PDB file of C-alpha atoms in Angstrom:
ATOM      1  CA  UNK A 299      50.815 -97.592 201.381  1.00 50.00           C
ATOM      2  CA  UNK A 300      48.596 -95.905 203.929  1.00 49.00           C
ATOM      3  CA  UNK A 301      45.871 -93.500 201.724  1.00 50.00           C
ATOM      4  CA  UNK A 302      46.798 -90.316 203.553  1.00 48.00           C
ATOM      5  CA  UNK A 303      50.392 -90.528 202.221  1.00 50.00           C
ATOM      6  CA  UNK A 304      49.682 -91.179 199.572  1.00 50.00           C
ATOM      7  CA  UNK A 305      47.593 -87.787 199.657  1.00 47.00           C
ATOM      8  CA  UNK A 306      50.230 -86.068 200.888  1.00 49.00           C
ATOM      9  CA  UNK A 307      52.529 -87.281 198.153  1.00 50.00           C
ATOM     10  CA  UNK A 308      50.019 -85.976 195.341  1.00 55.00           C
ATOM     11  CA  UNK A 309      49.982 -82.560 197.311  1.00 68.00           C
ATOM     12  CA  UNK A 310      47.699 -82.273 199.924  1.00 71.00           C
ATOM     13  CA  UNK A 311      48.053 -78.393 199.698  1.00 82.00           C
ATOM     14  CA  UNK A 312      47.683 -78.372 195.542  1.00 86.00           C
ATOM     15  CA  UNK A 313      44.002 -76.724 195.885  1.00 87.00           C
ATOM     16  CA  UNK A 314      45.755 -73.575 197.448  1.00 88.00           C
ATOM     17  CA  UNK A 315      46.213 -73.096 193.657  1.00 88.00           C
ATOM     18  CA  UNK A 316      42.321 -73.509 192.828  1.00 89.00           C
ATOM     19  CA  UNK A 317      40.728 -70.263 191.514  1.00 90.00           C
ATOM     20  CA  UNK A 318      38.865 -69.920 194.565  1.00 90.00           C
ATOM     21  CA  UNK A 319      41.995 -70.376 196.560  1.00 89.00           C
ATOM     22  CA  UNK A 320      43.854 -67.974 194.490  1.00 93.00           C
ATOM     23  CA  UNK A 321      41.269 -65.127 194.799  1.00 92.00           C
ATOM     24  CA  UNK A 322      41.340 -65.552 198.813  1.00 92.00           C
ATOM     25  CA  UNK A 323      45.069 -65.521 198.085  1.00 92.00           C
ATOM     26  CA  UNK A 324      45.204 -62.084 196.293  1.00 94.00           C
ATOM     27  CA  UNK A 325      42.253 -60.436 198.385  1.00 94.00           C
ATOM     28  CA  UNK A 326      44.371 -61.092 202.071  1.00 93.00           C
ATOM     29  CA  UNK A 327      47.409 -59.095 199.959  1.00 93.00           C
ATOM     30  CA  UNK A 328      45.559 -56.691 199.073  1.00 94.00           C
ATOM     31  CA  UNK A 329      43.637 -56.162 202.408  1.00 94.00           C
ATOM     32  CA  UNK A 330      47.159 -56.119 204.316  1.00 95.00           C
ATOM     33  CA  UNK A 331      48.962 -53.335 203.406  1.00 95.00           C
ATOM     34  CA  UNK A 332      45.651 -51.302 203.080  1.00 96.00           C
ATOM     35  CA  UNK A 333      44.729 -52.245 207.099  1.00 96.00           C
ATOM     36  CA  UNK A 334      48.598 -51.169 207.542  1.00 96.00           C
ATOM     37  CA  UNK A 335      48.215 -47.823 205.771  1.00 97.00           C
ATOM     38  CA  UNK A 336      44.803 -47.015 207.696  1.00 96.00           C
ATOM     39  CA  UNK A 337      46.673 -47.865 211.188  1.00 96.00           C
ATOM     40  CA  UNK A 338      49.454 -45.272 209.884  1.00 96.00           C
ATOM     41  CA  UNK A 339      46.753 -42.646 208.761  1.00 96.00           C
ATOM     42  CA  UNK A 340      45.257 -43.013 212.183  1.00 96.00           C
ATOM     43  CA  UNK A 341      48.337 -42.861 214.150  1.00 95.00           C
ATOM     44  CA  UNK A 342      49.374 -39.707 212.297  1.00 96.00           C
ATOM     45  CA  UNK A 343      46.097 -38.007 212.909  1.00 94.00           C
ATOM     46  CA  UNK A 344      46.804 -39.094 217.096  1.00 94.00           C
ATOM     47  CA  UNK A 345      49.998 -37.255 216.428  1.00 94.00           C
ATOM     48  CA  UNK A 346      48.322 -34.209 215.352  1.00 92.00           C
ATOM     49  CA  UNK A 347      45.835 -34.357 217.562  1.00 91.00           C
ATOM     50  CA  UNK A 348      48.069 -34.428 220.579  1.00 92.00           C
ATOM     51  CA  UNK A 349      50.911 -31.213 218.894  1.00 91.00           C
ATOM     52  CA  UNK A 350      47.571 -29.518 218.325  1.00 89.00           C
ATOM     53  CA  UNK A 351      45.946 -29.934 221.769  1.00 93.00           C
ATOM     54  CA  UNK A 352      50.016 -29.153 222.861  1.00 94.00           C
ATOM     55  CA  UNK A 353      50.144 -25.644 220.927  1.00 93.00           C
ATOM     56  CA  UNK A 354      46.352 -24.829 222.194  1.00 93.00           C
ATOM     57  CA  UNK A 355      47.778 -25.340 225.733  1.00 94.00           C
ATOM     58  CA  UNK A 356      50.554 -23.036 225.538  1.00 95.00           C
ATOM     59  CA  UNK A 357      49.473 -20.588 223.507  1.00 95.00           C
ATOM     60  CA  UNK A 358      45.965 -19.567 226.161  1.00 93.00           C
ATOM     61  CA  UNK A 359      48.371 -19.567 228.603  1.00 93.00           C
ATOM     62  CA  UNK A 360      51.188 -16.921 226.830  1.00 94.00           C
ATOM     63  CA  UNK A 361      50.914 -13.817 228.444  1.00 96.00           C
ATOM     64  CA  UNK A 362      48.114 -11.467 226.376  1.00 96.00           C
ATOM     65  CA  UNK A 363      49.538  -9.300 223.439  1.00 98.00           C
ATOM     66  CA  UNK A 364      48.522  -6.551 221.206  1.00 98.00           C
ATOM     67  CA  UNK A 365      46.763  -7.745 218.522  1.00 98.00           C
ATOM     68  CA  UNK A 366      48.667  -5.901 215.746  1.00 97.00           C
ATOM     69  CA  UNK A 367      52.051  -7.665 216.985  1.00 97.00           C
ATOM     70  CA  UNK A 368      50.854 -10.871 215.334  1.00 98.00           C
ATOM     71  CA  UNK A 369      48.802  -9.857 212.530  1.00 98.00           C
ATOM     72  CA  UNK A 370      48.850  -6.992 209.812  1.00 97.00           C
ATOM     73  CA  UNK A 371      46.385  -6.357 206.632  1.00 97.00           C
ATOM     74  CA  UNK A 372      46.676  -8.894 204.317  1.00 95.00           C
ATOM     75  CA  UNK A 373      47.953 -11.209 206.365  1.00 97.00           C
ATOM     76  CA  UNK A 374      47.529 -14.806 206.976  1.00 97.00           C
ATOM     77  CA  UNK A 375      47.802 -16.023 210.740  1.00 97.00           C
ATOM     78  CA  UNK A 376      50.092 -18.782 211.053  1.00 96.00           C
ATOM     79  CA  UNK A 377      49.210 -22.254 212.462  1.00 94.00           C
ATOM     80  CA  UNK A 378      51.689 -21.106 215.702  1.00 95.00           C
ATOM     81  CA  UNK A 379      49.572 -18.260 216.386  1.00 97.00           C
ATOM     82  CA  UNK A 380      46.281 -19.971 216.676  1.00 96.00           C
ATOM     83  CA  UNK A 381      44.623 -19.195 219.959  1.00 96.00           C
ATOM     84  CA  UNK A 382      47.043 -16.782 220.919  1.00 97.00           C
ATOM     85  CA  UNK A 383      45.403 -14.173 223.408  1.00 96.00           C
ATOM     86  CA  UNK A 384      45.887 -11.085 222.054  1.00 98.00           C
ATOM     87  CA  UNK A 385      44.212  -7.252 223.169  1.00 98.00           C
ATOM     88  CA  UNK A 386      42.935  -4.809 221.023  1.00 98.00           C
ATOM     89  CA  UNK A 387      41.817  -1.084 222.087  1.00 98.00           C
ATOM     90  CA  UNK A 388      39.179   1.281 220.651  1.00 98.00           C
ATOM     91  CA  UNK A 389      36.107   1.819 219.532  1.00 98.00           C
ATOM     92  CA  UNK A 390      33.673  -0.538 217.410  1.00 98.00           C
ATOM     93  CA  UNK A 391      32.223   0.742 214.077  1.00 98.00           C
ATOM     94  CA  UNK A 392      28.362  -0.283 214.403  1.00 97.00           C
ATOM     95  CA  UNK A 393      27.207   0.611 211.349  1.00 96.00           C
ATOM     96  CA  UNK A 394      29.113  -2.158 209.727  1.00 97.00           C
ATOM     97  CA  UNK A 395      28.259  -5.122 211.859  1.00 98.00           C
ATOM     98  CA  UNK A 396      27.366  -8.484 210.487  1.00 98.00           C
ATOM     99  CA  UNK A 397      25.912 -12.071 211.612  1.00 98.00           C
ATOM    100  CA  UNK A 398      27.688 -15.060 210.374  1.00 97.00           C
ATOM    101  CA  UNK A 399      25.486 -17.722 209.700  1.00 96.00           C
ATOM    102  CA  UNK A 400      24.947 -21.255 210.656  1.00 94.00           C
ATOM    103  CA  UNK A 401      26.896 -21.220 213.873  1.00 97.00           C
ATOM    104  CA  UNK A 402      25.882 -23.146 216.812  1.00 95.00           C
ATOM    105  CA  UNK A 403      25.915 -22.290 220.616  1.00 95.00           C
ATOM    106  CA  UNK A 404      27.830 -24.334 223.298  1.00 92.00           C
ATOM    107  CA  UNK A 405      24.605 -26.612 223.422  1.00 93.00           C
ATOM    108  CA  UNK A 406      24.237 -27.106 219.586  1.00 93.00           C
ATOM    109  CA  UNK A 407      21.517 -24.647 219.109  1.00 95.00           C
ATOM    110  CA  UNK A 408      21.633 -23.023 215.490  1.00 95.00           C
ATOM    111  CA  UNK A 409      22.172 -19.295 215.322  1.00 97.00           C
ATOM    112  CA  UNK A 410      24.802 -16.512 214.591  1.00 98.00           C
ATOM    113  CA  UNK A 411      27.690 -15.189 215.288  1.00 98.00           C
ATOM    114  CA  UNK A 412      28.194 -11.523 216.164  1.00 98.00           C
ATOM    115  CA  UNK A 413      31.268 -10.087 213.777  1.00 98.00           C
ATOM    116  CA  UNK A 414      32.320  -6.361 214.747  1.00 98.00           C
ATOM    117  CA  UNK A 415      34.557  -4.044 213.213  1.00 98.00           C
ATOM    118  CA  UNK A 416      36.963  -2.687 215.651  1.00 98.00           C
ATOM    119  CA  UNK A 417      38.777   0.612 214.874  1.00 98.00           C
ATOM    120  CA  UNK A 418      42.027   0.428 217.020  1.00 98.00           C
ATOM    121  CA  UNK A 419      43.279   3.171 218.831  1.00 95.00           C
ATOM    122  CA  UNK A 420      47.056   3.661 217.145  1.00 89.00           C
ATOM    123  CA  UNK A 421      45.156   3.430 213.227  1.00 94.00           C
ATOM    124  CA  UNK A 422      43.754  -0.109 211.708  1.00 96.00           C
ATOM    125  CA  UNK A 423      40.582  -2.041 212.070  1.00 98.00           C
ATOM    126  CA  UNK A 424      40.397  -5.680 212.835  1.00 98.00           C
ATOM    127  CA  UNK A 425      37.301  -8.125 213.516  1.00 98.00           C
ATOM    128  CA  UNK A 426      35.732  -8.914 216.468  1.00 98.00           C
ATOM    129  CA  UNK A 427      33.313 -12.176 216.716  1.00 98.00           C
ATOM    130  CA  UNK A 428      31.824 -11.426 219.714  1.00 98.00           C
ATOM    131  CA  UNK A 429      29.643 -14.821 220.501  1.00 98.00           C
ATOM    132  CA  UNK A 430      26.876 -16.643 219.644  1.00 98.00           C
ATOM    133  CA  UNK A 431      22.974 -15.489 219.424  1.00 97.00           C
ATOM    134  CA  UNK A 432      19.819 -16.860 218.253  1.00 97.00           C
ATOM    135  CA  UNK A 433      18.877 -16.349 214.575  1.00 95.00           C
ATOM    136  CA  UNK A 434      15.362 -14.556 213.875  1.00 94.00           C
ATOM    137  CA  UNK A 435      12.229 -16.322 212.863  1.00 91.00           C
ATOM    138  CA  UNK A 436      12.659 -15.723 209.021  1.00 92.00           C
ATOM    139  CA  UNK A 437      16.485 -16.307 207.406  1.00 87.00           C
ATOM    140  CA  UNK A 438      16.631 -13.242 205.976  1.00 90.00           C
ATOM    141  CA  UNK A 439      15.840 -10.860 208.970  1.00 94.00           C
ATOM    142  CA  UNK A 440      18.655  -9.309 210.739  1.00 95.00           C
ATOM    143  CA  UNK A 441      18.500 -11.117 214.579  1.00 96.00           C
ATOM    144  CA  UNK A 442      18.200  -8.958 217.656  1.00 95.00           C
ATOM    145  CA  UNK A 443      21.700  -8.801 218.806  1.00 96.00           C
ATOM    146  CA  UNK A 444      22.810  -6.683 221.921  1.00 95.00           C
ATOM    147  CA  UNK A 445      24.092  -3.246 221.384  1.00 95.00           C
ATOM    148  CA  UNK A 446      27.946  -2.819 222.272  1.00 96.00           C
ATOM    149  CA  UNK A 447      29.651  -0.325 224.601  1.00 93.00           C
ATOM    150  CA  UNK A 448      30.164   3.374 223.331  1.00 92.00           C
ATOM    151  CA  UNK A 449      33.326   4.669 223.157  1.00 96.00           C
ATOM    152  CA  UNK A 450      37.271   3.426 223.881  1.00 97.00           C
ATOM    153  CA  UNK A 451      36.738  -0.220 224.694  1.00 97.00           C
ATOM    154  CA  UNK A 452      39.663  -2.956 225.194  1.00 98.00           C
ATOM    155  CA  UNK A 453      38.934  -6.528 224.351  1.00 98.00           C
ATOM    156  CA  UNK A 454      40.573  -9.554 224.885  1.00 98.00           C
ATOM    157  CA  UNK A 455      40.227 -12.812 222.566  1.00 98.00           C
ATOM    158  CA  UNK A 456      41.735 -15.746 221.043  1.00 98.00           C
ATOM    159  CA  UNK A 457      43.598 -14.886 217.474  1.00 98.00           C
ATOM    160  CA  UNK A 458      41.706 -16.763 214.620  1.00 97.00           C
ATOM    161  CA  UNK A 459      42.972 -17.521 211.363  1.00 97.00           C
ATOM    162  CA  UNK A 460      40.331 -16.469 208.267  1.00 98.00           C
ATOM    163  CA  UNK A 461      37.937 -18.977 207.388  1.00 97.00           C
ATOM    164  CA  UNK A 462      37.709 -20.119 203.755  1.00 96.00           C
ATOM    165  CA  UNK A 463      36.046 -22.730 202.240  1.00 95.00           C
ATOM    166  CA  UNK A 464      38.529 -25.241 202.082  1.00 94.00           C
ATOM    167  CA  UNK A 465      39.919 -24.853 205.646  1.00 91.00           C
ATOM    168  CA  UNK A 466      36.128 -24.620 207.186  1.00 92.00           C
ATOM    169  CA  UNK A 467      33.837 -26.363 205.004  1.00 93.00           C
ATOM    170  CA  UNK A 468      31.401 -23.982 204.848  1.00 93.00           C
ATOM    171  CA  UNK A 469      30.287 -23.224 201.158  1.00 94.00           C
ATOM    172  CA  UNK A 470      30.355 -18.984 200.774  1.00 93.00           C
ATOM    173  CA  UNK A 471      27.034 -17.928 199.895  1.00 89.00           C
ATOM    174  CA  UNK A 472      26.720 -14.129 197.412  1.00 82.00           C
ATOM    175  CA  UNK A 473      22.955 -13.399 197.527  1.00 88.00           C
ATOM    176  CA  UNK A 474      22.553 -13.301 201.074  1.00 94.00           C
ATOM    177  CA  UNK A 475      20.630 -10.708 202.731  1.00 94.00           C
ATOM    178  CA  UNK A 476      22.417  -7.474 203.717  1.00 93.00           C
ATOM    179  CA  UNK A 477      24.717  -7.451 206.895  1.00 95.00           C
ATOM    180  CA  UNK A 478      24.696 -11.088 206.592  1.00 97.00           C
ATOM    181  CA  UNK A 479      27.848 -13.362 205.666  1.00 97.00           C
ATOM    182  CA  UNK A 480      28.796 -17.079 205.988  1.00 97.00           C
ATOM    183  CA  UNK A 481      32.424 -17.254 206.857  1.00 97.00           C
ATOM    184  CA  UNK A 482      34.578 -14.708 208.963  1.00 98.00           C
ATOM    185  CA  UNK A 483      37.161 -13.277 206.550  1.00 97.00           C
ATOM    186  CA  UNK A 484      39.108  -9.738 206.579  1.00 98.00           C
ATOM    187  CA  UNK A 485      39.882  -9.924 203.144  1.00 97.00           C
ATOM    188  CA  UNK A 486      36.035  -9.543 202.200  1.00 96.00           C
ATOM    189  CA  UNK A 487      35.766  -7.073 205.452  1.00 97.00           C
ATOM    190  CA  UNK A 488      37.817  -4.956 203.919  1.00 97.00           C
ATOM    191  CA  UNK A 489      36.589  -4.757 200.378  1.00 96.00           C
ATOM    192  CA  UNK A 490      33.203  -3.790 202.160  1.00 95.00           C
ATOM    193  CA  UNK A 491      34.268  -1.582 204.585  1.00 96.00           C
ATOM    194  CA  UNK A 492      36.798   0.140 202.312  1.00 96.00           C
ATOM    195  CA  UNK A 493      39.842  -0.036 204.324  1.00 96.00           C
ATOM    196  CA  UNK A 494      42.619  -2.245 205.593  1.00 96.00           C
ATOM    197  CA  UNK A 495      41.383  -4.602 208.235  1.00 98.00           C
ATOM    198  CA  UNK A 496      43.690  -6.879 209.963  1.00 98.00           C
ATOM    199  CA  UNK A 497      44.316 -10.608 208.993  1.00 98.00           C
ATOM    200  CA  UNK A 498      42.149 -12.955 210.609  1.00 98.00           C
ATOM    201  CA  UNK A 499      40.317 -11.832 213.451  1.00 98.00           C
ATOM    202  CA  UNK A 500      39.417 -11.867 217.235  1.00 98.00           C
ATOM    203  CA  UNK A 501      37.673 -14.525 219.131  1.00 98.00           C
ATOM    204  CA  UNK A 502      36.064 -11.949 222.338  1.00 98.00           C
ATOM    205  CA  UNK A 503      36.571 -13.697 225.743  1.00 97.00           C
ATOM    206  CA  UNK A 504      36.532 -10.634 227.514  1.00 96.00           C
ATOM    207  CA  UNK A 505      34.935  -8.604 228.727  1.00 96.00           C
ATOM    208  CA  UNK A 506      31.935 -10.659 229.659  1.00 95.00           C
ATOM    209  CA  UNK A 507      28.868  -9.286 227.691  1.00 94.00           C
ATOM    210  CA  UNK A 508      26.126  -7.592 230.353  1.00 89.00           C
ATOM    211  CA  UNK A 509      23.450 -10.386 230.434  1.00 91.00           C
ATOM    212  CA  UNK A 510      25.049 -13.124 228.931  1.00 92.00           C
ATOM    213  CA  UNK A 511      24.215 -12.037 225.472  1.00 95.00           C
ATOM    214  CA  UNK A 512      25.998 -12.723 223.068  1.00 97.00           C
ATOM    215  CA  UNK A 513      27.003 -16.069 224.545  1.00 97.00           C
ATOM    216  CA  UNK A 514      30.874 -15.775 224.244  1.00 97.00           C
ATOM    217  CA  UNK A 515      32.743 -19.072 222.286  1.00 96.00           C
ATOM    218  CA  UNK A 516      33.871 -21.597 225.001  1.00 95.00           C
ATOM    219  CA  UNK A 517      37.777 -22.117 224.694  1.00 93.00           C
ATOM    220  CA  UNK A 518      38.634 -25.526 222.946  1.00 92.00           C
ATOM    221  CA  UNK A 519      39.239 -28.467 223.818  1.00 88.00           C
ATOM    222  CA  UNK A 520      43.115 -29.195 224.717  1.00 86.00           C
ATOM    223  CA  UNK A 521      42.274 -32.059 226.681  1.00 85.00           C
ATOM    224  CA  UNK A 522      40.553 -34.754 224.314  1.00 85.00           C
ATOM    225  CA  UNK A 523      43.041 -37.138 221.970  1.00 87.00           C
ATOM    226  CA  UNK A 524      40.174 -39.395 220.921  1.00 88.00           C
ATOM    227  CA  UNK A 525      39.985 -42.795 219.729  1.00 92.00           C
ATOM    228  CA  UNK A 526      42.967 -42.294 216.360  1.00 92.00           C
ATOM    229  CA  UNK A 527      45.529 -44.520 218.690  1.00 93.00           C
ATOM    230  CA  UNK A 528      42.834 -47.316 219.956  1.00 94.00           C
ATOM    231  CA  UNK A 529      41.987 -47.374 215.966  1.00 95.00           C
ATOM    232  CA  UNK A 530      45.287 -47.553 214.945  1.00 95.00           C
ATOM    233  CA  UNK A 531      46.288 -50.989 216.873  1.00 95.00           C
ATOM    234  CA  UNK A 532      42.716 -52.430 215.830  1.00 95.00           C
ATOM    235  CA  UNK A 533      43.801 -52.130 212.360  1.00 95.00           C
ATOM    236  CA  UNK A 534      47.327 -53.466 212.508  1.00 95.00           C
ATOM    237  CA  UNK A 535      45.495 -56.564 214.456  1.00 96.00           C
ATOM    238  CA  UNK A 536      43.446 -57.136 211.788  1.00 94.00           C
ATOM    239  CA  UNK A 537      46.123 -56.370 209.110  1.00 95.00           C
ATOM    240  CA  UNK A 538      48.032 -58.764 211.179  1.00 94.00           C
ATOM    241  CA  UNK A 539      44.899 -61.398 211.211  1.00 94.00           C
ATOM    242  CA  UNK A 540      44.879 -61.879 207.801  1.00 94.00           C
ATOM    243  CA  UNK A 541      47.496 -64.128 207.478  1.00 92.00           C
ATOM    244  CA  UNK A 542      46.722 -66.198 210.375  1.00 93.00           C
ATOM    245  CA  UNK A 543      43.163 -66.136 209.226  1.00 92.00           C
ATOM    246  CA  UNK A 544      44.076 -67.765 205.558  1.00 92.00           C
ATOM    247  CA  UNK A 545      46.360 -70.605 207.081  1.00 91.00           C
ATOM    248  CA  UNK A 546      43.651 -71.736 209.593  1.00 92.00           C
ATOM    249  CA  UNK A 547      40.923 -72.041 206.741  1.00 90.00           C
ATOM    250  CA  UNK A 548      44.102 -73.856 204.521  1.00 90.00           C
ATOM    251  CA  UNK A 549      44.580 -76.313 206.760  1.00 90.00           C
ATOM    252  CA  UNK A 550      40.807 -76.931 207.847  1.00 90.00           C
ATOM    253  CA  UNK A 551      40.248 -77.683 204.125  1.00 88.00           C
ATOM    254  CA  UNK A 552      43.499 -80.114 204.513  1.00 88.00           C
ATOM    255  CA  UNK A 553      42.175 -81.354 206.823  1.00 88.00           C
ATOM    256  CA  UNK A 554      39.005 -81.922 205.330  1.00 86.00           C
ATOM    257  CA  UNK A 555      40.621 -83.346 202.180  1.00 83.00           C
ATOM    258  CA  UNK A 556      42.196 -86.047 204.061  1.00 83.00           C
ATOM    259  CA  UNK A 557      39.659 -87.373 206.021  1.00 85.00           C
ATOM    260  CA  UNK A 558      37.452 -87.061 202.970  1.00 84.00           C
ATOM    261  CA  UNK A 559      39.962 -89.184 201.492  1.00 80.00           C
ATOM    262  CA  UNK A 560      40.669 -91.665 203.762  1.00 83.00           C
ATOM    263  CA  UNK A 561      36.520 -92.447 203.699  1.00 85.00           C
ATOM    264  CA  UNK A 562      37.069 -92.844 200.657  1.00 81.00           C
ATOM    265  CA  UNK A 563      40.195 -95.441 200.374  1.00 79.00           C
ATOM    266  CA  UNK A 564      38.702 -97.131 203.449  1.00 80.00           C
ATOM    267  CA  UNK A 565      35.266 -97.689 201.487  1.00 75.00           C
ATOM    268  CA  UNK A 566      37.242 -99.301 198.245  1.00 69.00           C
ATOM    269  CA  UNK A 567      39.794-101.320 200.420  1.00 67.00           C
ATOM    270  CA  UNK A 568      35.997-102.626 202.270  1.00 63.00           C
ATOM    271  CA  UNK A 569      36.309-106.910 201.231  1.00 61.00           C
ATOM    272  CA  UNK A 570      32.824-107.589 199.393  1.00 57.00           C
ATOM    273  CA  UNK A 571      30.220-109.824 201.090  1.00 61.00           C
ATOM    274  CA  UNK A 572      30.557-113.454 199.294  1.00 60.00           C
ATOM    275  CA  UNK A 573      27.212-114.634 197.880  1.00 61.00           C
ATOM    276  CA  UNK A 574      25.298-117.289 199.781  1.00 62.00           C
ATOM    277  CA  UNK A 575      25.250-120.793 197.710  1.00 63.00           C
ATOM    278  CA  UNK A 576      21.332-120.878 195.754  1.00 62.00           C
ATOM    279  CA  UNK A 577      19.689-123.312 197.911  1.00 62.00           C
ATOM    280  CA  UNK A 578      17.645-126.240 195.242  1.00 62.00           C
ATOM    281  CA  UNK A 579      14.125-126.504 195.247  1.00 63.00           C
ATOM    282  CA  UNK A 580      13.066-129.829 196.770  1.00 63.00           C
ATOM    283  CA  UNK A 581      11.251-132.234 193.750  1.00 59.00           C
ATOM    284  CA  UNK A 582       7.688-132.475 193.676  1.00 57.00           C
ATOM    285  CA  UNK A 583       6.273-136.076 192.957  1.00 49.00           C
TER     286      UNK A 583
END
């Protein structure tokens, strides 16, 4: 019987069940359903990338409404209203405004934001982040920041949702110096100021500050889905890899084994070499 069937008939694939074999084994079913699951968390994260970049869209370009339409003390803007251009009329309380800290500018320069009480015309106050300036030399002086129209004023901005520190990131800071803050919340506006201020707050877009000053917060990006798709298919092709991955090594170690053991059975099947008769020493007289 030829050597290789006789492999075969032993079980050629028998070291699939090898310790070594069985780890591989285990890791490619483990590594599956986890590339599967990050294609998944990547598609969803396309998905929400393009109903966000939808609902930017169409809320810029809703017609402009009063600001206290959407939004009322105490309350909490919903995901729908993000970006929503709203108005507001009257007149800004400068005693009470505040830098937010650690913003950047359009071209990733650190600085501040500008955050304005506005005290609207029909009763109620709600916050106006009127742009981005530089911060001063030391972190605890109060920047230069350019002084705002007097009198009845209308602005026009984007409705923002308060900032927290789960939703932004940013860690809240108490012992900061005075008239400074880290995140842009009317619930703490309104414990300082002492009166009701309006949930979330107004991103200015208009008017245009004289000077450029404070640079005004570019409109985002509704544009952009990013890579989340491209990512997804990579990892289902390498979930889908695996497999085909783990059966070419198993049969190049098959293969392996049977040429390994044909050497083998060809080298004992090899006829020895017959010994050459002892020629006699001729006599000596």
């Amino acid at each position: 019987m030829h050597p290789t069937t006789q492999l075969y008939r032993r079980g050629v694939y028998r070291f699939l069940l090898t310790r070594q074999w069985l780890i591989l084994a285990l890791l490619a079913l483990v590594l599956i359903p986890t590339m599967v699951e990050l294609g998944f968390w990547q598609l969803h994260r396309h998905e929400h990338k393009v109903a966000q970049n939808s609902l930017i869209s169409r809320n810029l370009k809703a017609k402009p409404v009063p600001v206290a339409s959407l939004t009322a003390p105490g309350h909490t803007v919903p995901r729908s209203d993000y970006w929503r251009t709203v108005t507001a009329t009257g007149t800004y309380d400068t005693a009470h405004q505040v830098v937010v800290r650690r913003r950047t500018s359009t071209d990733d320069r650190v600085g501040v934001h500008v955050l304005i009480p506005l005290d609207l015309k029909g009763g109620g106050t709600v916050l106006v982040n009127r742009g981005w300036v530089p911060s001063a030399d030391s972190q605890r002086a109060f920047p230069e920041v350019p002084a705002v129209p007097r009198g009845e004023v209308t602005v026009t901005g984007r409705l923002k949702a308060d900032e927290t520190t789960s939703t932004s990131g940013i860690k809240d800071i108490s012992d900061l110096p005075d008239r400074q803050v880290m995140l842009i919340n009317s619930a703490q506006e309104a414990e300082r100021l002492s009166r009701p201020v309006l949930g979330g707050y107004i991103e200015q877009t208009a008017p245009e500050p004289v000077g450029g000053s404070p640079e005004l917060i570019e409109a985002p990006d509704d544009s952009s889905i990013g890579p989340h798709m491209a990512y997804a298919v990579q990892w289902w092709l390498f979930a889908a890899g695996v497999p085909v991955g783990y059966v070419v090594l198993a049969r190049r170690e098959k293969r392996d084994r049977v040429e390994a053991a044909a050497k083998e059975a060809a080298g004992e099947q090899q006829p020895a070499e017959p010994e050459k008769p002892e020629t006699p020493e001729p006599a000596t007289a």
